[in-house]
Tab-separated table of C-alpha atoms in Angstrom:
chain	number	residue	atom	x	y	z
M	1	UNK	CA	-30.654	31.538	23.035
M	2	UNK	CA	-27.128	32.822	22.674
M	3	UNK	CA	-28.495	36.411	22.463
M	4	UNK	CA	-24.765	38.037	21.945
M	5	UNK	CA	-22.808	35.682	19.991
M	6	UNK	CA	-19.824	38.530	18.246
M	7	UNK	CA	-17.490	37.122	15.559
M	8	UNK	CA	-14.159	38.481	16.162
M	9	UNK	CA	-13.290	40.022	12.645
M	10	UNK	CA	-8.950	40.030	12.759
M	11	UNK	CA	-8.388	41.484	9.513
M	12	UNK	CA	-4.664	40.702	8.039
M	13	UNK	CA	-4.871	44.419	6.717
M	14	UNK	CA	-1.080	45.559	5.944
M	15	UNK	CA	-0.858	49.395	6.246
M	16	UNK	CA	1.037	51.761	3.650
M	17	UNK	CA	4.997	51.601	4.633
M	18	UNK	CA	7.088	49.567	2.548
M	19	UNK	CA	8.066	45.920	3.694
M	20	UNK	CA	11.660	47.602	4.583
M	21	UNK	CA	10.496	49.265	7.481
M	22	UNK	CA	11.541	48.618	10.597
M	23	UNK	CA	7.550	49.036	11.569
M	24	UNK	CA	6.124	46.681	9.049
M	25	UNK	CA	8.889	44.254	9.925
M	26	UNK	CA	7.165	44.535	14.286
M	27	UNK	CA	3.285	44.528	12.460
M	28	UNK	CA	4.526	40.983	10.213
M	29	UNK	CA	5.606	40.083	14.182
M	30	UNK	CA	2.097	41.039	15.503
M	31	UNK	CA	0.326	39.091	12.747
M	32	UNK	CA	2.112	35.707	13.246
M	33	UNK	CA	2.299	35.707	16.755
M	34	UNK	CA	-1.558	36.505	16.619
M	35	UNK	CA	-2.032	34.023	13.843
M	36	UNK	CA	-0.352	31.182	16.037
M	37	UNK	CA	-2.417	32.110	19.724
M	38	UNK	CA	0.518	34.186	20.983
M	39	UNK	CA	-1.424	37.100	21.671
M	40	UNK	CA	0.937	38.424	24.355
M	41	UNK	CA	4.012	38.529	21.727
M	42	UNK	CA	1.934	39.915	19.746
M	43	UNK	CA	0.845	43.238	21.827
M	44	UNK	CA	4.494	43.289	22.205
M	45	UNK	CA	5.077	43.739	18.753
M	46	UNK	CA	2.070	45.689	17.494
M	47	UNK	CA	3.239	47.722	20.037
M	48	UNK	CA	6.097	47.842	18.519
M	49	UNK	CA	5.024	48.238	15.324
M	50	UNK	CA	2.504	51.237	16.577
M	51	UNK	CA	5.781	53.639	17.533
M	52	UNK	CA	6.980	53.011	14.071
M	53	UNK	CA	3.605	53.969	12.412
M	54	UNK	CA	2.062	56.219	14.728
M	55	UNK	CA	-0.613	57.064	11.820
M	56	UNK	CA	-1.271	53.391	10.688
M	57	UNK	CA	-4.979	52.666	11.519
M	58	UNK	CA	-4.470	48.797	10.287
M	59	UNK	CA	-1.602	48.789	13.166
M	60	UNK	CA	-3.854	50.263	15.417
M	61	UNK	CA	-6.948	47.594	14.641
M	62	UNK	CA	-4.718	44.555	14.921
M	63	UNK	CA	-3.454	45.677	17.853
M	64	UNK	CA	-6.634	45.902	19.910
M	65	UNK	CA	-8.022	42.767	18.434
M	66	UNK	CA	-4.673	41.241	20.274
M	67	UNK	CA	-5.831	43.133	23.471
M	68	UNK	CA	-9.855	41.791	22.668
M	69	UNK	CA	-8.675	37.784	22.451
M	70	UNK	CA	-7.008	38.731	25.985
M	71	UNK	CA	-9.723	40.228	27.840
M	72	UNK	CA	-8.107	43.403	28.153
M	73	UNK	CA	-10.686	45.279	27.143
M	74	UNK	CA	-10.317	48.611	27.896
M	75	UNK	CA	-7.025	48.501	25.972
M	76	UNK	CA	-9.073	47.369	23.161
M	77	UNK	CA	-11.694	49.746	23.787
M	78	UNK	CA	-8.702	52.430	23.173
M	79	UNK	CA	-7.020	51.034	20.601
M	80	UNK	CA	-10.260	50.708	18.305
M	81	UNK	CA	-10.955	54.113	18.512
M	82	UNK	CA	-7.656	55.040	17.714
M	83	UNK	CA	-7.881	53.269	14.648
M	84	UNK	CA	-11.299	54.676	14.465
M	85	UNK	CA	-9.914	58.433	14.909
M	86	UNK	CA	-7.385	57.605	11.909
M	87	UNK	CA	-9.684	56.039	9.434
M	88	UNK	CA	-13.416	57.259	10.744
M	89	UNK	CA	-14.830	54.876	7.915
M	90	UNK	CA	-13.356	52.036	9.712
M	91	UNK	CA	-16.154	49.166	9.727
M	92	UNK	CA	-14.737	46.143	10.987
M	93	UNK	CA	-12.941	48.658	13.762
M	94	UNK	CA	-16.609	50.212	14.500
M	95	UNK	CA	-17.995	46.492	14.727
M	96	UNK	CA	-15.242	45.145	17.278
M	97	UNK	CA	-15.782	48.841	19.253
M	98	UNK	CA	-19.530	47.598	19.656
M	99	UNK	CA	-18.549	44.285	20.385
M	100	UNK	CA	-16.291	45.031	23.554
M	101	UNK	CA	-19.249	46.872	24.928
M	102	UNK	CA	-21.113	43.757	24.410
M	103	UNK	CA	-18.626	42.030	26.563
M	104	UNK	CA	-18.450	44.810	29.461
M	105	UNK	CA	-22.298	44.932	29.092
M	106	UNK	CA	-22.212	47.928	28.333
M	107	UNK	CA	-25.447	47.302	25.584
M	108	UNK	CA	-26.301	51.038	25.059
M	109	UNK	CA	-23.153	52.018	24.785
M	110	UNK	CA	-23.120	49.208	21.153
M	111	UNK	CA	-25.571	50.742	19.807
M	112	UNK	CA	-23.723	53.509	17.890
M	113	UNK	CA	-20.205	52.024	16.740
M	114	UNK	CA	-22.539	49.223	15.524
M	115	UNK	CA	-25.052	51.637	13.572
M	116	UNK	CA	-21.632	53.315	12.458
M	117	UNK	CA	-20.195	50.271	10.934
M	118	UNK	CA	-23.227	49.874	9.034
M	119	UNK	CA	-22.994	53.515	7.994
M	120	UNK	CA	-19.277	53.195	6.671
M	121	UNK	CA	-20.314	49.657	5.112
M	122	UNK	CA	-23.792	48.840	4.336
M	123	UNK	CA	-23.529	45.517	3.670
M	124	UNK	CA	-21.664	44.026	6.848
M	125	UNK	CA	-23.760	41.497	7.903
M	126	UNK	CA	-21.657	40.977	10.905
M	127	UNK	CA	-22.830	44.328	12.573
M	128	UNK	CA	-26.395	43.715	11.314
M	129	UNK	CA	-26.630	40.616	13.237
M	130	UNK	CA	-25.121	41.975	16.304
M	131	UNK	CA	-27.276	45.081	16.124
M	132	UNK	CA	-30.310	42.444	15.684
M	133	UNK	CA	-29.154	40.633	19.196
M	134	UNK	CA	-29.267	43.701	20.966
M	135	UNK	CA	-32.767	44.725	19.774
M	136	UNK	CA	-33.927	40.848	20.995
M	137	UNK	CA	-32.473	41.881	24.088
M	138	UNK	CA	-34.565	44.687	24.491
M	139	UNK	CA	-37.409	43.245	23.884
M	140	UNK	CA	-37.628	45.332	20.642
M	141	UNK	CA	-38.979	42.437	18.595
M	142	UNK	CA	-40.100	44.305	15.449
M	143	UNK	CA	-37.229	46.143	15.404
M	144	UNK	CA	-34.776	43.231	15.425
M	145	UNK	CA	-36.983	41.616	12.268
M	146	UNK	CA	-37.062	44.893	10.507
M	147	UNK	CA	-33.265	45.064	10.734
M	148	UNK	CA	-32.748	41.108	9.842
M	149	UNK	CA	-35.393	41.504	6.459
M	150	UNK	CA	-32.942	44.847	6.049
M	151	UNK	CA	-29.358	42.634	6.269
M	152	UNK	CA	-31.175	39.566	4.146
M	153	UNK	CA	-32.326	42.005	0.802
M	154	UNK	CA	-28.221	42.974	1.147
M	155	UNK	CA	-27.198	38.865	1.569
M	156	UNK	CA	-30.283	36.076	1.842
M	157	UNK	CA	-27.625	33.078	1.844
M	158	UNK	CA	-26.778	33.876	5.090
M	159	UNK	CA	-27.597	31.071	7.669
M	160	UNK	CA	-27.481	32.960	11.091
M	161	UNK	CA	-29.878	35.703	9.820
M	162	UNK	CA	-32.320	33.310	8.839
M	163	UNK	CA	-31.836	31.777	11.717
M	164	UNK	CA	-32.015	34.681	14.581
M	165	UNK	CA	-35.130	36.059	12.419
M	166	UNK	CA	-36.381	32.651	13.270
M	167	UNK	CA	-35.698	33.536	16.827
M	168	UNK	CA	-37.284	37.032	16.746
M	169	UNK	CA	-40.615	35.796	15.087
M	170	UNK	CA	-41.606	33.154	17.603
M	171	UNK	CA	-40.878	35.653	20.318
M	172	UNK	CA	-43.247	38.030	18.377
M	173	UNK	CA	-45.820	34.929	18.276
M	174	UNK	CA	-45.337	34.550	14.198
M	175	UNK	CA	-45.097	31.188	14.235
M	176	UNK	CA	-45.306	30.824	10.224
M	177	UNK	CA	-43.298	33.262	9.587
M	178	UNK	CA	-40.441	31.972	11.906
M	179	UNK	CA	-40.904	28.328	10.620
M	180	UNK	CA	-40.522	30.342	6.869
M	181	UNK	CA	-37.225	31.150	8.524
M	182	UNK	CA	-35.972	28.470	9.932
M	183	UNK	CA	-36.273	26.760	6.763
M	184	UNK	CA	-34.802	28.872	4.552
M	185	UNK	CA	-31.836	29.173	7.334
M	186	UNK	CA	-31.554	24.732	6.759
M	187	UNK	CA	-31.476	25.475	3.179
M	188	UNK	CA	-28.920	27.825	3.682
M	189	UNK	CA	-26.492	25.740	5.914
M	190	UNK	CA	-27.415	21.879	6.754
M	191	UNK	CA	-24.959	21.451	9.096
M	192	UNK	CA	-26.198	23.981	11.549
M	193	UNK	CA	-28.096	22.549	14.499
M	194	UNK	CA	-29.747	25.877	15.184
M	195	UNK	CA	-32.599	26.030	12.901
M	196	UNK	CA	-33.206	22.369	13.047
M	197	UNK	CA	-33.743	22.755	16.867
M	198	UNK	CA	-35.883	25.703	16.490
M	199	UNK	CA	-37.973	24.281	13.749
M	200	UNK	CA	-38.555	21.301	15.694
M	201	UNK	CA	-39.616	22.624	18.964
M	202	UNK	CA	-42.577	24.938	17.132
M	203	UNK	CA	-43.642	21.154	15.647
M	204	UNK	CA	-43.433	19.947	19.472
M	205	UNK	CA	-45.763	22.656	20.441
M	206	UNK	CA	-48.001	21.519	17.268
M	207	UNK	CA	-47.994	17.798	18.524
M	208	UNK	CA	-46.638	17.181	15.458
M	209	UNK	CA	-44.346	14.833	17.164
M	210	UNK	CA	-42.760	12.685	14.518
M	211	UNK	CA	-41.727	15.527	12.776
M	212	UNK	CA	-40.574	16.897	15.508
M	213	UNK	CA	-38.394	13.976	16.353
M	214	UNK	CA	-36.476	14.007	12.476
M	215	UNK	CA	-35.374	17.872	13.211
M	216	UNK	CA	-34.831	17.067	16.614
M	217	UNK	CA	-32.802	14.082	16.232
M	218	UNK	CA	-30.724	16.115	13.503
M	219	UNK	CA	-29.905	19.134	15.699
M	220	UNK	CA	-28.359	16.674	18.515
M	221	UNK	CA	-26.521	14.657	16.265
M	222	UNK	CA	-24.694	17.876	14.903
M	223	UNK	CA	-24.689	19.672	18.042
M	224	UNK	CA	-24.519	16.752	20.932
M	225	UNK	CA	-23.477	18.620	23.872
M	226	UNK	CA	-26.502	21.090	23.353
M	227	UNK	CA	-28.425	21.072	26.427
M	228	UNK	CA	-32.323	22.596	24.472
M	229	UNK	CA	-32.731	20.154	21.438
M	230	UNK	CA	-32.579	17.614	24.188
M	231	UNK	CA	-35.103	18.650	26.718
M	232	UNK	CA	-37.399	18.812	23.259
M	233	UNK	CA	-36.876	15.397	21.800
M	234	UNK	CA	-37.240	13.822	25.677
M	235	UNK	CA	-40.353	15.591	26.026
M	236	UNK	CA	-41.385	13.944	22.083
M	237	UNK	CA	-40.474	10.630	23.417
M	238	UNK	CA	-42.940	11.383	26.202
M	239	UNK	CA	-45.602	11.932	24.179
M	240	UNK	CA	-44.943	9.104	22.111
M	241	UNK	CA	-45.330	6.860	24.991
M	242	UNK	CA	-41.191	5.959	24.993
M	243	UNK	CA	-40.979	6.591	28.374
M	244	UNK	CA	-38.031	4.906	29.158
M	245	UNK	CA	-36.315	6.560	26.186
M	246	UNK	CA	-37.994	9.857	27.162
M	247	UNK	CA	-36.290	9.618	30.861
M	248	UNK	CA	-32.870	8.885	29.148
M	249	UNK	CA	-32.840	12.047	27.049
M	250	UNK	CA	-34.187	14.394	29.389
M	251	UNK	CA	-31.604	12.869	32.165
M	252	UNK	CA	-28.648	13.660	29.109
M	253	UNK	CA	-30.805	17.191	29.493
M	254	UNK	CA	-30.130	17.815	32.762
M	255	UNK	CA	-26.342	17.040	33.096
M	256	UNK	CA	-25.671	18.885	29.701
M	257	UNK	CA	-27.263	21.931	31.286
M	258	UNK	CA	-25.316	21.815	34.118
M	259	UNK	CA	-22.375	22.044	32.288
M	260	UNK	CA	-23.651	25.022	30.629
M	261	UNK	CA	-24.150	26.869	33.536
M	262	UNK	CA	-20.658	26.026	34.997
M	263	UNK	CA	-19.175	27.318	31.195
M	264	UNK	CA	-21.523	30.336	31.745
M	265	UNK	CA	-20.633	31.067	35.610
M	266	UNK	CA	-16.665	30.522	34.486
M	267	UNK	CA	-17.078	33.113	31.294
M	268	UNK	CA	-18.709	35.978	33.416
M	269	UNK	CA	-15.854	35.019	36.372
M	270	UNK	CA	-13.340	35.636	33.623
M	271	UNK	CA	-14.364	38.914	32.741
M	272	UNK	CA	-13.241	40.289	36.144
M	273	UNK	CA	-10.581	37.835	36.402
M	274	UNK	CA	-9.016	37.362	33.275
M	275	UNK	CA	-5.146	37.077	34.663
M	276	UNK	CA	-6.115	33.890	36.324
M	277	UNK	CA	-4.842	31.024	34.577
M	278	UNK	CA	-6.536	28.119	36.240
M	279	UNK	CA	-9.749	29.868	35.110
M	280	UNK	CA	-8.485	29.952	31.686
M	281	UNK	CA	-7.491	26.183	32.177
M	282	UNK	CA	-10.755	24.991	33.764
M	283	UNK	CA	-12.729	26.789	30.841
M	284	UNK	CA	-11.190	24.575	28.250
M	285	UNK	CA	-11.664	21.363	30.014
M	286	UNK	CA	-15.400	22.332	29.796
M	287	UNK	CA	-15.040	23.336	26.495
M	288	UNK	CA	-13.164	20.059	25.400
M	289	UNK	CA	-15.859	17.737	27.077
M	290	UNK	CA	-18.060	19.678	24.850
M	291	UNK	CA	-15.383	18.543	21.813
M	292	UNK	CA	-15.497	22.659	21.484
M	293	UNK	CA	-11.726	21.798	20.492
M	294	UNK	CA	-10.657	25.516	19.224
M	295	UNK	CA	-12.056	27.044	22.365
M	296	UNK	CA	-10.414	24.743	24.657
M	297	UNK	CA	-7.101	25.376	22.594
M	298	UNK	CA	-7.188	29.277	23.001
M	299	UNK	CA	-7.935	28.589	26.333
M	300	UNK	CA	-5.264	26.702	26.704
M	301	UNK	CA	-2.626	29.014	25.335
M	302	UNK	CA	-3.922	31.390	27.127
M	303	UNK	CA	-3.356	29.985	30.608
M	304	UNK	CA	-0.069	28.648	29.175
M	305	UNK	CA	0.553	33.219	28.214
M	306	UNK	CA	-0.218	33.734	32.340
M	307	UNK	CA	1.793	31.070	33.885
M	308	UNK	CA	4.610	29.137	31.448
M	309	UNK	CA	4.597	26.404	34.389
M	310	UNK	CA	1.249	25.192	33.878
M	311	UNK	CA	1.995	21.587	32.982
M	312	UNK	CA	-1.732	20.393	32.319
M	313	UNK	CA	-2.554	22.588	30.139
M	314	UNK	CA	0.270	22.072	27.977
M	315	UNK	CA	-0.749	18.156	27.949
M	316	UNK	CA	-4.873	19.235	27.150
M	317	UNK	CA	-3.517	21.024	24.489
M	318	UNK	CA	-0.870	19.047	23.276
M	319	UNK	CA	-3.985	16.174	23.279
M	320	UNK	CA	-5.866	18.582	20.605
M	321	UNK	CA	-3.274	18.926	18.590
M	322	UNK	CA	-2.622	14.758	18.664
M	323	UNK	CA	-6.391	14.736	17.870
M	324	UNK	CA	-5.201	16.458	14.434
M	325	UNK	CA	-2.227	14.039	14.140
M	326	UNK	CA	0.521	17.336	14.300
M	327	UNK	CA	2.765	15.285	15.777
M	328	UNK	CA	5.522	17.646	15.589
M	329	UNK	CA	3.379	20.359	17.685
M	330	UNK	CA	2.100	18.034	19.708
M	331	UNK	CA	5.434	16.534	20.677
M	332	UNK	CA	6.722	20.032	21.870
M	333	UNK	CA	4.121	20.548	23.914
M	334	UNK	CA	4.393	17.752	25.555
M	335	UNK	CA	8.231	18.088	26.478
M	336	UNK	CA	7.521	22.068	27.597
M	337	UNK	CA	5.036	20.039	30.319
M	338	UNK	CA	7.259	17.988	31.285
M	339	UNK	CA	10.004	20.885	31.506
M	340	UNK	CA	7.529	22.262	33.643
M	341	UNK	CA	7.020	19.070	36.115
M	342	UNK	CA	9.032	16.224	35.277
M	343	UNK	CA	6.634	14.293	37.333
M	344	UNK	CA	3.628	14.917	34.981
M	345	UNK	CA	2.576	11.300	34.530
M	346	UNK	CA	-0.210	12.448	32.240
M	347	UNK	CA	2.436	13.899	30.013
M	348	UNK	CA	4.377	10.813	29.435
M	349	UNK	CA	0.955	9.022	28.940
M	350	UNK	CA	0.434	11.492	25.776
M	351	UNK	CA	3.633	11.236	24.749
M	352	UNK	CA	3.547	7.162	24.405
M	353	UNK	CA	0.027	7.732	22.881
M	354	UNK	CA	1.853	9.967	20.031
M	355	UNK	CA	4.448	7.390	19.816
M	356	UNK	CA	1.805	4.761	19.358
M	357	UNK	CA	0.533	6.689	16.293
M	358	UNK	CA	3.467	7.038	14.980
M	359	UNK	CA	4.323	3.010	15.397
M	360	UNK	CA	7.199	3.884	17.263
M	361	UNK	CA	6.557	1.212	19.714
M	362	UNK	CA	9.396	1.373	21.458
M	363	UNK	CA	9.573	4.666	22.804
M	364	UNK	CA	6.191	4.440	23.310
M	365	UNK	CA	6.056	1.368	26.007
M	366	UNK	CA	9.423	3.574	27.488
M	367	UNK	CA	6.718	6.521	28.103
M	368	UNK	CA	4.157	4.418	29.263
M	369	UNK	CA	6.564	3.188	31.540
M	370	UNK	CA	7.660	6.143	32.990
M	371	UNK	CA	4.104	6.844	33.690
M	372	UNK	CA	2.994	4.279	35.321
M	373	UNK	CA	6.335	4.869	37.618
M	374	UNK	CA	4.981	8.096	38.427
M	375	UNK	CA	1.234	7.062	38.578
M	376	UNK	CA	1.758	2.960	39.621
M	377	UNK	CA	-2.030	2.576	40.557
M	378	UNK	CA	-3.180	3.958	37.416
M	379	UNK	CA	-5.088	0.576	35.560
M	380	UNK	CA	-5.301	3.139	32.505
M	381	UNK	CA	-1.777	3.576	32.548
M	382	UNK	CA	-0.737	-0.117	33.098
M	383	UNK	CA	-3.202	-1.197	30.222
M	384	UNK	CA	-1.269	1.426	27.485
M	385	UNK	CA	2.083	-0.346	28.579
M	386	UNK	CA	0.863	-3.771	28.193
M	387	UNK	CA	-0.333	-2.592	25.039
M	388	UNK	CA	2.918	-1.040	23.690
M	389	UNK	CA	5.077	-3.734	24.837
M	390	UNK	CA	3.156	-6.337	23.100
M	391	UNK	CA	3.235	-4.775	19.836
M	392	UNK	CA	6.842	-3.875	20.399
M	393	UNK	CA	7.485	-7.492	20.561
M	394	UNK	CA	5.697	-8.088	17.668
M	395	UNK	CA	7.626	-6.372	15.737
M	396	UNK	CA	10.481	-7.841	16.875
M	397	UNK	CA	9.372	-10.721	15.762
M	398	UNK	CA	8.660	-10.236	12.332
């Protein structure tokens, strides 16, 4: 279970000056440099923007979400409770306060900014469901369900309560109740593999195997890099007598859990060693062999904020953004790798792959070919040439 899963809340909150100031002008900074993954440039300018508007909680806020998305969290940890000192009925400020004590570990210390965001807005589900984590993490079982019955009277649509009451019941042995829950969490949200997995291992335990293997086979096909839902639906093919079926999926099992160890080992390294940009880098190749594409991205830009010569991960993010067929972003990312190391044969590889969706055949077989000058054993390489140069002849042709 991901026990402390905390949705950064960056609020676009625009204090009281006037758009003439010289202040709002910095904050406007801060918010698009947040808003595109700059996160550095931003500090800079909701720092800027903070000198300006000393008194400007929403300045404040932004500012130490900026310092959150960068690990720096005890300038976050400051910079929330400034905010907080400003504007002491500050929710989503109390909520981020708890959740950078969720990140240090620091679980005791959640408990109040959390119960305080709750105070200053009763219905924030957000703080409910991170308050609900913590008791599971305790132990404190009834108290987590109390508290998740509590946030669904204020908002019952809401998948992941559902869905972590699901949690909290089996652990407290209600297995009715928590199947109640999980169902009402599908009906909430089909596309979340969650509840499907959790409904379908308490059928497992049932022998109620072919039901089990409908949920089961839904939770992998919307989450397929999810290590649990696997183990179950190998262990249903088991029982079934699909042995050789059985063997496959639990083998799929064992290397997808491996990789969520190494993303696990990598996120705690981080948290002492958050300047490191080959960390950063590593993390999102994880993340983008898990097709996790936004986390790979920020991870991305970040190593890209700690070292502006870091080729690759201009490339593996360049590749995301080719994914999503923004050429134009995708193209600049591409030359600022190869600015970076001219002899990045990778680089002009994605760059005659853009060219190649954008038919421009040409250029593409001249990228190819100055990759496969810089990489000449590379059959990958040689096959996208072959493949450009035909069709550029084609088109002569015609």
């Amino acid at each position: 279970m991901k026990w402390l899963l905390v949705i950064l809340l960056i609020g676009c909150q625009e204090p009281e000056p006037p758009p003439s100031s010289t202040g709002y002008a910095y904050f406007q900074q801060g918010l698009e440099h947040a808003q595109g993954g700059r996160f550095h440039a931003a500090i800079a300018a909701y720092k800027q923007a903070a000198a300006q508007m000393p008194d400007a909680p929403q300045v404040h806020y932004n500012l130490a979400n900026a310092y959150f998305l960068t690990d720096a969290l005890d300038q976050a940890e400051g910079a929330y409770q400034k905010a907080i000192a400003l504007k002491p009925d500050y929710a989503d400020a109390y909520y981020q306060l708890g959740a950078v004590y969720i990140r240090q570990k620091k679980y005791e210390a959640a408990y109040a900014p959390l119960h305080k965001a709750l105070e200053s807005d009763p219905g924030h589900i957000s703080a409910y469901n991170a308050l609900g984590l913590l008791h599971i993490r305790q132990g404190a079982y009834q108290e987590a369900a109390d508290l998740y019955e509590r946030a669904l009277q204020v908002d019952s649509t809401h998948y992941e309560l559902w869905y972590h009451l699901g949690q909290v019941e089996v652990k407290r042995g209600e297995r009715e109740a928590a199947k109640t829950a999980f169902a009402e969490a599908i009906g909430t949200d089909t596309t979340q593999a969650g509840a499907y997995a959790g409904l379908g291992a308490l059928y497992v335990e049932e022998r109620r195997y072919e039901e089990a293997e409908n949920l089961l086979l839904r939770a992998v096909a919307l989450r397929p890099f999810w290590a649990r839902p696997h183990y179950d639906l190998g262990q249903v093919y088991m029982r079934l007598g699909e042995r050789e079926k059985g063997r496959e999926v639990l083998e799929r099992f064992a290397r997808l859990e491996e990789k969520e160890k190494m993303i696990k080992s990598l996120e705690f390294t981080l948290l002492s060693e958050a300047e490191d940009a080959r960390r950063h880098y590593d993390l999102g190749v994880l993340y983008g062999q898990r097709r996790q594409f936004a986390k790979a991205a920020a991870r991305y830009r970040r190593a890209i904020e700690l070292d502006s010569t870091f080729a690759a991960a201009y490339v593996n993010l360049g590749n995301i953004y080719l994914r999503e067929e923004q050429f134009a972003v995708a193209q600049q990312l591409f030359a600022q790798a190869l600015a970076a190391d001219t002899t990045h044969a990778n680089a002009y590889n994605s760059l005659g792959n853009l060219h190649l969706m954008r038919r421009d055949f040409a250029a593409a077989a001249a990228a190819f070919a100055s990759a496969v000058r810089l990489a000449p054993d590379d059959q990958g390489f040689r096959e996208n040439l072959e493949v450009a140069r035909g069709l550029e002849l084609g088109k002569k042709k015609k």
